[in-house]
Short mmCIF file of C-alpha atoms in Angstrom, two decimals:
data_model
loop_
_atom_site.label_atom_id
_atom_site.label_comp_id
_atom_site.label_asym_id
_atom_site.label_seq_id
_atom_site.Cartn_x
_atom_site.Cartn_y
_atom_site.Cartn_z
CA ALA K 73 136.84 65.05 44.67
CA LEU K 74 138.92 65.71 47.75
CA LEU K 75 138.26 68.92 49.72
CA PRO K 76 140.98 71.57 49.54
CA PRO K 77 143.10 71.86 52.66
CA PRO K 78 142.11 74.62 55.08
CA GLN K 79 144.00 77.85 54.78
CA SER K 80 146.05 79.21 57.59
CA SER K 81 144.56 82.02 59.64
CA SER K 82 147.83 83.90 59.42
CA SER K 83 147.61 84.08 55.62
CA THR K 84 143.97 85.38 55.45
CA PRO K 85 142.97 87.22 58.67
CA LEU K 86 139.25 87.68 59.48
CA PRO K 87 137.86 91.15 58.66
CA PHE K 88 137.19 93.49 61.60
CA ARG K 89 136.73 97.20 62.27
CA GLN K 90 139.46 98.99 64.09
CA PRO K 91 138.21 101.20 67.03
CA PRO K 92 138.74 104.93 66.65
CA PRO K 93 141.80 106.31 68.38
CA PRO K 94 141.14 107.88 71.80
CA PRO K 95 140.91 111.69 71.83
CA PRO K 96 143.69 113.72 73.37
CA PRO K 97 143.52 114.24 77.16
CA ALA K 98 142.85 117.96 76.76
CA GLN K 99 139.81 117.26 74.61
CA ASN K 100 138.43 114.79 77.19
CA GLN K 101 138.71 117.37 79.98
CA GLN K 102 137.04 120.03 77.83
CA GLN K 103 134.08 117.75 77.06
CA GLN K 104 133.65 116.85 80.75
CA GLN K 105 133.58 120.53 81.74
CA GLN K 106 130.96 121.26 79.09
CA GLN K 107 128.78 118.35 80.24
CA GLN K 108 129.01 119.40 83.91
CA GLN K 109 127.99 122.97 83.03
CA GLN K 110 125.07 121.81 80.89
CA TYR K 111 123.91 118.92 83.12
CA PRO K 112 124.99 119.54 86.74
CA PRO K 113 125.15 116.52 89.10
CA PRO K 114 122.75 116.12 92.07
CA ALA K 115 123.18 118.76 94.76
CA ASP K 116 123.19 116.32 97.69
CA GLY K 117 123.93 113.02 95.99
CA LYS K 118 120.37 111.78 96.58
CA GLY K 119 118.24 113.57 94.02
CA PRO K 120 118.21 115.84 91.01
CA GLY K 121 120.30 118.98 91.08
CA GLN K 122 119.30 122.49 90.14
CA GLY K 123 119.80 122.37 86.38
CA GLN K 124 117.44 121.71 83.50
CA TYR K 125 117.35 118.17 82.23
CA PRO K 126 117.29 117.51 78.47
CA GLN K 127 114.48 115.56 76.91
CA SER K 128 116.91 112.96 75.57
CA GLN K 129 117.98 112.06 79.13
CA GLN K 130 114.47 111.06 80.25
CA PRO K 131 113.71 107.36 79.72
CA LEU K 132 109.93 107.03 80.01
CA PRO K 133 108.22 103.87 81.29
CA PRO K 134 105.94 102.24 78.69
CA GLY K 135 102.56 103.94 78.36
CA TYR K 136 103.46 107.01 80.43
CA PRO K 137 102.85 110.35 78.64
CA GLN K 138 105.00 113.45 78.94
CA SER K 139 104.01 116.11 81.48
CA GLN K 140 104.76 119.78 81.74
CA GLN K 141 107.96 121.05 83.21
CA GLY K 142 108.05 122.98 86.46
CA PRO K 143 109.67 123.17 89.94
CA GLY K 144 110.23 119.97 91.87
CA PRO K 145 111.25 119.13 95.44
CA ARG K 146 114.98 119.59 94.81
CA GLY K 147 114.92 121.83 91.77
CA PRO K 148 113.36 121.66 88.30
CA TYR K 149 111.83 118.25 87.84
CA PRO K 150 112.12 116.45 84.53
CA PRO K 151 109.45 116.49 81.82
CA SER K 152 108.80 112.81 82.53
CA TYR K 153 107.07 113.58 85.84
CA GLY K 154 105.47 117.01 85.79
CA PRO K 155 104.22 118.94 88.82
CA PRO K 156 103.02 117.15 91.98
CA GLY K 157 99.39 116.13 91.73
CA GLN K 158 99.54 115.61 87.94
CA GLY K 159 100.82 112.08 87.86
CA ARG K 160 100.24 109.16 85.53
CA PRO K 161 96.86 107.61 84.85
CA GLY K 162 95.73 105.53 87.81
CA MET K 163 98.04 107.27 90.27
CA SER K 164 96.90 109.08 93.41
CA PRO K 165 97.50 112.85 93.23
CA GLY K 166 101.02 113.76 94.29
CA TYR K 167 102.41 110.22 94.35
CA ALA K 168 105.16 108.75 92.26
CA PRO K 169 104.61 105.21 90.92
CA GLN K 170 105.29 102.71 93.67
CA GLY K 171 108.28 100.47 93.17
CA MET K 172 109.94 102.80 90.67
CA ALA K 173 113.52 103.37 91.72
CA MET K 174 115.06 106.80 91.40
CA GLN K 175 117.04 107.24 88.21
CA PRO K 176 120.12 109.44 87.76
CA TRP K 177 118.28 112.07 85.68
CA GLY K 178 115.18 113.33 87.40
CA MET K 179 113.14 110.29 88.49
CA VAL K 180 111.81 111.25 91.95
CA THR K 181 110.57 108.98 94.70
CA ARG K 182 107.24 109.25 96.48
CA GLN K 183 108.92 110.69 99.58
CA GLN K 184 110.61 113.39 97.52
CA GLN K 185 107.33 114.43 95.91
CA GLU K 186 105.63 114.59 99.30
CA ASP K 187 108.47 116.73 100.65
CA GLY K 188 108.09 119.04 97.67
CA MET K 189 104.36 119.43 98.25
CA LEU K 190 104.91 120.10 101.96
CA THR K 191 107.44 122.80 101.11
CA GLU K 192 105.01 124.39 98.67
CA MET K 193 102.19 124.24 101.24
CA MET K 194 104.36 125.96 103.87
CA ARG K 195 105.26 128.65 101.35
CA ARG K 196 101.59 129.54 100.80
CA PHE K 197 101.09 130.70 104.41
CA PRO K 198 102.79 133.34 106.56
CA PRO K 199 105.82 132.18 108.56
CA GLY K 200 104.79 130.54 111.80
CA ALA K 201 101.13 130.13 110.78
CA ILE K 202 101.42 126.36 110.41
CA ASP K 203 104.02 123.70 111.07
CA ARG K 204 105.12 120.88 108.80
CA ASP K 205 103.12 118.22 110.64
CA SER K 206 99.91 120.24 110.27
CA ALA K 207 100.54 120.73 106.56
CA ARG K 208 101.04 116.97 106.14
CA ARG K 209 97.82 116.13 108.01
CA PHE K 210 95.72 118.49 105.91
CA LEU K 211 97.28 117.18 102.68
CA ILE K 212 96.56 113.59 103.70
CA ALA K 213 92.98 114.54 104.63
CA ARG K 214 92.46 115.79 101.06
CA ASP K 215 94.32 112.94 99.36
CA TRP K 216 97.33 115.19 98.60
CA ASP K 217 95.24 117.60 96.53
CA MET K 218 97.10 120.88 96.98
CA THR K 219 94.14 123.12 96.09
CA LYS K 220 91.67 121.39 98.42
CA ALA K 221 94.18 121.11 101.27
CA THR K 222 95.08 124.81 101.00
CA HIS K 223 91.41 125.79 101.10
CA LEU K 224 90.77 123.56 104.12
CA LEU K 225 93.77 124.97 105.97
CA HIS K 226 92.69 128.56 105.25
CA GLU K 227 89.25 127.80 106.70
CA HIS K 228 90.90 126.17 109.73
CA LEU K 229 93.00 129.27 110.49
CA ASN K 230 89.94 131.50 110.15
CA TRP K 231 87.98 129.19 112.44
CA LYS K 232 90.71 129.31 115.09
CA ARG K 233 90.58 133.11 115.16
CA SER K 234 86.79 133.26 115.33
CA PHE K 235 86.40 130.39 117.82
CA GLY K 236 89.15 131.66 120.12
CA CYS K 237 91.79 128.95 120.09
CA PRO K 238 93.46 127.83 122.20
CA VAL K 239 90.32 127.55 124.30
CA ASP K 240 90.43 129.24 127.69
CA PRO K 241 89.24 126.62 130.23
CA ARG K 242 87.50 129.34 132.26
CA SER K 243 85.12 129.90 129.33
CA CYS K 244 83.69 126.37 129.72
CA LEU K 245 84.52 125.54 133.31
CA THR K 246 81.00 124.40 134.16
CA GLU K 247 81.18 121.61 131.57
CA LEU K 248 84.78 120.72 132.40
CA LEU K 249 84.01 120.26 136.12
CA LYS K 250 81.38 117.62 135.30
CA GLY K 251 84.19 115.17 134.58
CA LYS K 252 82.37 113.48 131.73
CA THR K 253 85.38 113.98 129.44
CA PHE K 254 89.09 114.17 130.29
CA VAL K 255 92.53 113.27 128.97
CA HIS K 256 94.58 110.75 130.90
CA GLY K 257 97.47 108.46 129.96
CA HIS K 258 98.48 106.85 126.67
CA ASP K 259 97.68 103.66 124.82
CA ARG K 260 100.19 101.05 123.68
CA LEU K 261 101.06 103.09 120.56
CA GLY K 262 101.74 106.30 122.48
CA ASN K 263 98.47 107.99 121.52
CA SER K 264 96.80 110.28 124.04
CA VAL K 265 93.67 108.72 125.54
CA ILE K 266 90.44 110.68 125.96
CA TYR K 267 87.84 109.09 128.24
CA HIS K 268 84.22 110.05 127.75
CA PHE K 269 81.53 108.77 130.15
CA SER K 270 78.16 109.11 128.48
CA ARG K 271 76.30 108.46 131.76
CA LEU K 272 77.40 111.92 132.94
CA GLN K 273 75.79 113.70 129.99
CA ASP K 274 72.73 115.75 130.82
CA PRO K 275 71.34 117.53 127.75
CA SER K 276 68.61 119.20 129.79
CA HIS K 277 71.13 121.00 132.04
CA ARG K 278 73.92 122.20 129.81
CA ASP K 279 74.76 125.11 127.56
CA LEU K 280 75.36 123.78 124.04
CA GLN K 281 78.06 126.28 123.06
CA GLU K 282 79.89 125.77 126.33
CA ALA K 283 79.77 122.00 125.82
CA VAL K 284 81.23 122.43 122.32
CA ARG K 285 84.08 124.55 123.70
CA ALA K 286 84.79 121.91 126.34
CA VAL K 287 85.14 119.20 123.68
CA VAL K 288 87.50 121.38 121.62
CA PHE K 289 89.51 122.14 124.77
CA TRP K 290 90.11 118.45 125.49
CA ALA K 291 90.93 117.79 121.84
CA GLU K 292 93.63 120.47 122.00
CA GLN K 293 95.04 119.02 125.23
CA ALA K 294 95.14 115.52 123.77
CA CYS K 295 97.06 116.73 120.70
CA LYS K 296 99.65 118.38 122.96
CA SER K 297 100.21 115.32 125.16
CA SER K 298 100.57 112.64 122.47
CA LYS K 299 104.01 110.99 122.46
CA GLY K 300 105.21 111.82 118.99
CA THR K 301 102.30 110.19 117.16
CA GLY K 302 99.99 113.21 117.09
CA LYS K 303 97.07 110.76 117.31
CA ILE K 304 94.20 110.35 119.77
CA THR K 305 92.43 107.26 121.10
CA LEU K 306 88.89 107.85 122.34
CA VAL K 307 87.43 105.48 124.94
CA PHE K 308 83.66 105.93 124.80
CA VAL K 309 82.26 104.41 128.01
CA ARG K 310 78.57 103.48 127.70
CA ASP K 311 78.31 101.68 131.05
CA GLY K 312 75.42 103.03 133.14
CA ALA K 313 74.08 105.32 130.39
CA THR K 314 70.39 105.53 129.55
CA ALA K 315 68.35 107.12 126.80
CA ALA K 316 68.12 110.31 128.87
CA ASN K 317 71.90 110.75 128.56
CA ALA K 318 71.87 110.79 124.77
CA ASP K 319 72.89 114.17 123.35
CA PRO K 320 72.48 114.10 119.55
CA ASN K 321 72.51 117.90 119.28
CA LEU K 322 76.00 118.05 120.73
CA GLY K 323 77.13 115.34 118.31
CA ARG K 324 75.78 117.24 115.33
CA GLN K 325 77.52 120.42 116.47
CA ILE K 326 80.91 118.93 117.26
CA ALA K 327 81.30 116.40 114.42
CA PRO K 328 81.97 118.91 111.58
CA ILE K 329 84.29 120.95 113.81
CA LEU K 330 86.47 117.96 114.64
CA GLN K 331 86.42 116.66 111.08
CA SER K 332 87.48 119.96 109.48
CA ASN K 333 89.89 121.27 112.13
CA PHE K 334 91.46 118.12 113.59
CA PRO K 335 92.04 115.97 110.48
CA GLU K 336 94.05 112.78 110.80
CA ARG K 337 94.08 113.09 114.61
CA LEU K 338 91.71 110.29 115.59
CA ASP K 339 93.40 106.91 115.59
CA ARG K 340 90.58 104.75 116.99
CA VAL K 341 87.37 104.83 119.02
CA LEU K 342 86.93 102.08 121.61
CA VAL K 343 83.22 101.71 122.42
CA TYR K 344 82.77 99.86 125.73
CA PRO K 345 80.66 97.96 126.54
CA SER K 346 79.18 96.95 123.22
CA GLY K 347 76.20 94.76 124.01
CA PRO K 348 73.97 92.90 121.56
CA GLY K 349 71.82 95.98 120.93
CA PHE K 350 74.81 98.13 119.98
CA ARG K 351 76.30 95.43 117.76
CA VAL K 352 73.04 95.07 115.83
CA ALA K 353 72.80 98.83 115.35
CA TRP K 354 76.48 99.00 114.37
CA GLN K 355 76.08 96.33 111.71
CA ALA K 356 73.36 98.45 110.11
CA VAL K 357 75.07 101.84 110.44
CA GLN K 358 78.71 101.03 109.70
CA TRP K 359 78.19 100.71 105.94
CA VAL K 360 77.04 104.32 105.77
CA LEU K 361 80.50 105.46 106.92
CA ASP K 362 83.55 105.52 104.69
CA SER K 363 86.06 102.70 105.02
CA ASN K 364 88.68 104.77 106.91
CA THR K 365 86.20 105.89 109.58
CA ARG K 366 84.71 102.42 109.82
CA LYS K 367 88.10 100.89 110.59
CA LYS K 368 88.70 103.32 113.46
CA ILE K 369 85.61 102.32 115.47
CA GLN K 370 86.20 99.20 117.57
CA PRO K 371 83.25 97.75 119.53
CA ILE K 372 84.58 96.28 122.80
CA VAL K 373 82.62 93.49 124.47
CA ASP K 374 84.61 92.97 127.70
CA GLN K 375 87.47 94.54 129.61
CA TYR K 376 90.04 92.03 128.35
CA GLU K 377 89.71 93.49 124.86
CA LEU K 378 90.57 96.93 126.20
CA LEU K 379 93.91 95.56 127.42
CA GLN K 380 94.86 94.84 123.82
CA TYR K 381 94.90 98.58 123.16
CA ILE K 382 95.80 100.08 126.57
CA ALA K 383 98.31 98.55 128.98
CA PRO K 384 96.85 97.63 132.41
CA GLU K 385 99.05 100.17 134.24
CA ASN K 386 97.58 102.93 132.03
CA LEU K 387 93.97 101.74 132.02
CA LEU K 388 91.53 103.06 134.62
CA ALA K 389 90.66 100.66 137.42
CA GLU K 390 86.96 101.14 136.65
CA LEU K 391 87.62 99.57 133.25
CA GLY K 392 89.75 96.67 134.49
CA GLY K 393 93.18 98.29 134.74
CA PHE K 394 95.52 99.20 137.59
CA ASP K 395 95.37 102.99 137.31
CA ARG K 396 93.57 104.45 140.37
CA PHE K 397 93.11 107.87 138.80
CA GLN K 398 89.99 109.77 139.83
CA PHE K 399 88.92 112.92 138.04
CA SER K 400 89.22 116.14 140.02
CA PRO K 401 89.53 119.84 139.12
CA SER K 402 93.31 119.50 139.33
CA ALA K 403 93.16 117.36 136.18
CA ILE K 404 92.07 120.41 134.14
CA PRO K 405 95.14 122.17 132.69
CA GLY K 406 95.29 125.93 133.21
CA ILE K 407 92.95 126.05 136.22
CA ASN K 408 93.99 127.16 139.72
CA TRP K 409 92.20 127.49 143.04
CA TRP K 410 91.32 131.15 142.41
CA ASP K 411 89.49 130.24 139.20
CA LEU K 412 87.55 127.56 141.06
CA GLU K 413 86.65 129.95 143.87
CA SER K 414 85.45 132.61 141.43
CA HIS K 415 83.42 130.04 139.52
CA HIS K 416 81.82 128.74 142.71
CA THR K 417 80.87 132.26 143.77
CA LYS K 418 79.36 132.97 140.37
CA GLN K 419 77.33 129.76 140.48
CA GLN K 420 75.92 130.69 143.90
CA GLN K 421 74.90 134.12 142.68
CA GLN K 422 73.11 132.64 139.67
CA GLN K 423 71.22 130.19 141.88
CA GLN K 424 70.11 132.99 144.18
CA GLN K 425 68.83 135.02 141.23
CA GLN K 426 66.86 132.07 139.93
CA GLN K 427 65.27 131.50 143.33
CA GLN K 428 64.28 135.14 143.58
CA GLN K 429 62.69 135.07 140.14
CA GLN K 430 60.67 132.01 141.07
#
């Protein structure tokens, strides 16, 4: 009943499959040339090249359907992604899934899809009509919906021609000389700062269309002077204002113009001072606004809160800073002494005509 002795491994070798012999070197080179012609490598080493990608080369994440094939940011995009704005379920239009790394065959990043949409947006307008930053702002304003952003940008260009942009300051000089609104300095982020003193508003003695042009003029100047951010900070000063200074008609006229033609420009609104009455009204009104607009409005109780947004050397002394700036006609860009003299003469003539009529 003894077990038989183990056999030697040299007498009975274990079965195994021999690997196939390597192909000749010439055959290897021929196959590599065919693969490079059929599937070219990336053009810049960072993204897909200019060739068509086979369906077999597209590993799809679980649960993601196929999309149609079409042009992408760096050439034809793979069937796994489809055109910008037709992403996976649950994705924002024009965005690639967050956290998905770029794969060798056609997986594009979010930045690459945005660049592709910007290029397509620029191609839809005549050369020089818009710049890349403007195209990005209008796309962001419409949640990267190409159709809606293109329509909004077309309306903006038509509005600029009909409104007469850039605004000539001589066309609204009466409102500009009141000094109720002006651009001065920058906040801590580099945004241009627009100061508006509501106590200087006088709805009973102003031309509505001229007041609208004055607001658009200062909005244009603020966009030009921003330090790379392209954003604007509005300091709305309520100190000394009364109910007689309220101008709701001007607000109703200017709000749609700024919303449609200056999208993604406003960074924040600092309302100072915000007393108990304003805070109670704000608590009731803020929920009517969308979340993005609600976040931009910051009620300010005292001057120390303003210093969190604007450095003391850039904040007006009236508001607790060190800047001794005082508004004067020289603060209006594009105005010289001859324009002021002509305007003064015209105002005197109008006053004399009114006195004669009375």
